[in-house]
């Protein structure tokens, strides 16, 4: 059985991001109404910045109890939290610092620690936040895709099945050379809702391969997108070039 899949194409990156912000808020409302809390894992990279900004602008009018919103990260670079490459830093600057006080509950990866220690602590954080679950079930994971088909910090050259008993792992990435901590495939695919926000012409090639029907399961993003849960792709016209001009 597979869940609902949607591919939506927007006229601009800003419009795709605005839809992402709307979906974030509706997923939050539904989770708060039904389960009393909303758990979300945010992507890093530059693509989500317009989404974060849009969400920050709407937050004061959203009538959400932000104290019941638990924010995690799908991955983090092993740098201190105020480093320009830190995914936490990016989300704080564009979104988290702008939420109505007292804001959301933050569960960041301690990127300033040794990568193995940071992954171990993040796994403990996940266990505490999802105590009854064998695998954490996020209400929403927000993902991007790299032009090589990676998502979070799961890269094509990695044997993803090797991590299947783990919730988060430390990985070393050759391009760009960096140590990172990432959620694993079972955690990402178990989320109730998965949103890929992918914009820009530089992503058209990989989008064609992943969504073009040839089932390129070699790409980590394609493996996450094969989740049995609700998967939405929000693309701008540049990234969706092959769909409009196959
Ligand atoms: C990260 C990510 C990563 C990102 C893609 C796309 O920490 O870099 O979470 O998976 O989503 O690399 O990055 P851009 O949005 O910068 O293109």
PDB file of C-alpha atoms and ligand atoms in Angstrom, residues 43-48 74-75 77 87 143-146 150-153 180 203, ligand 1:
ATOM      1  CA  UNK A  43      15.503  20.937   6.379  1.00  0.00           C
ATOM      2  CA  UNK A  44      18.713  22.884   6.043  1.00  0.00           C
ATOM      3  CA  UNK A  45      20.168  24.320   2.859  1.00  0.00           C
ATOM      4  CA  UNK A  46      19.072  27.582   1.292  1.00  0.00           C
ATOM      5  CA  UNK A  47      15.793  26.521  -0.370  1.00  0.00           C
ATOM      6  CA  UNK A  48      13.635  26.744   2.783  1.00  0.00           C
ATOM      7  CA  UNK A  74      16.371  16.535   9.475  1.00  0.00           C
ATOM      8  CA  UNK A  75      20.117  17.079   9.538  1.00  0.00           C
ATOM      9  CA  UNK A  77      26.319  20.274   9.922  1.00  0.00           C
ATOM     10  CA  UNK A  87      21.001  24.701   9.880  1.00  0.00           C
ATOM     11  CA  UNK A 143      13.036  18.217   2.968  1.00  0.00           C
ATOM     12  CA  UNK A 144      15.140  19.587   0.161  1.00  0.00           C
ATOM     13  CA  UNK A 145      16.967  17.697  -2.563  1.00  0.00           C
ATOM     14  CA  UNK A 146      20.557  18.160  -3.683  1.00  0.00           C
ATOM     15  CA  UNK A 150      20.709  13.527  -1.572  1.00  0.00           C
ATOM     16  CA  UNK A 151      18.152  14.543   0.978  1.00  0.00           C
ATOM     17  CA  UNK A 152      18.777  15.481   4.612  1.00  0.00           C
ATOM     18  CA  UNK A 153      22.389  14.192   4.807  1.00  0.00           C
ATOM     19  CA  UNK A 180      27.012  15.998   9.653  1.00  0.00           C
ATOM     20  CA  UNK A 203      17.460  20.926  -9.673  1.00  0.00           C
TER      21      UNK A 203
HETATM   22  C1  LIG B   1      21.475  20.451   4.255  1.00  0.00           C
HETATM   23  C2  LIG B   1      20.243  19.732   3.849  1.00  0.00           C
HETATM   24  C3  LIG B   1      20.215  19.210   2.470  1.00  0.00           C
HETATM   25  C4  LIG B   1      19.564  20.252   1.546  1.00  0.00           C
HETATM   26  C5  LIG B   1      19.981  20.022   0.111  1.00  0.00           C
HETATM   27  C6  LIG B   1      19.481  21.131  -0.783  1.00  0.00           C
HETATM   28  O1  LIG B   1      21.728  20.551   5.429  1.00  0.00           O
HETATM   29  O2  LIG B   1      22.187  20.909   3.367  1.00  0.00           O
HETATM   30  O3  LIG B   1      19.263  19.498   4.712  1.00  0.00           O
HETATM   31  O4  LIG B   1      19.644  17.963   2.296  1.00  0.00           O
HETATM   32  O5  LIG B   1      18.183  20.207   1.664  1.00  0.00           O
HETATM   33  O6  LIG B   1      21.389  19.996   0.042  1.00  0.00           O
HETATM   34  O7  LIG B   1      20.154  22.287  -0.425  1.00  0.00           O
HETATM   35  P1  LIG B   1      19.782  23.694  -1.021  1.00  0.00           P
HETATM   36  O8  LIG B   1      18.434  24.028  -0.517  1.00  0.00           O
HETATM   37  O9  LIG B   1      20.819  24.637  -0.468  1.00  0.00           O
HETATM   38  O10 LIG B   1      19.843  23.556  -2.502  1.00  0.00           O
END
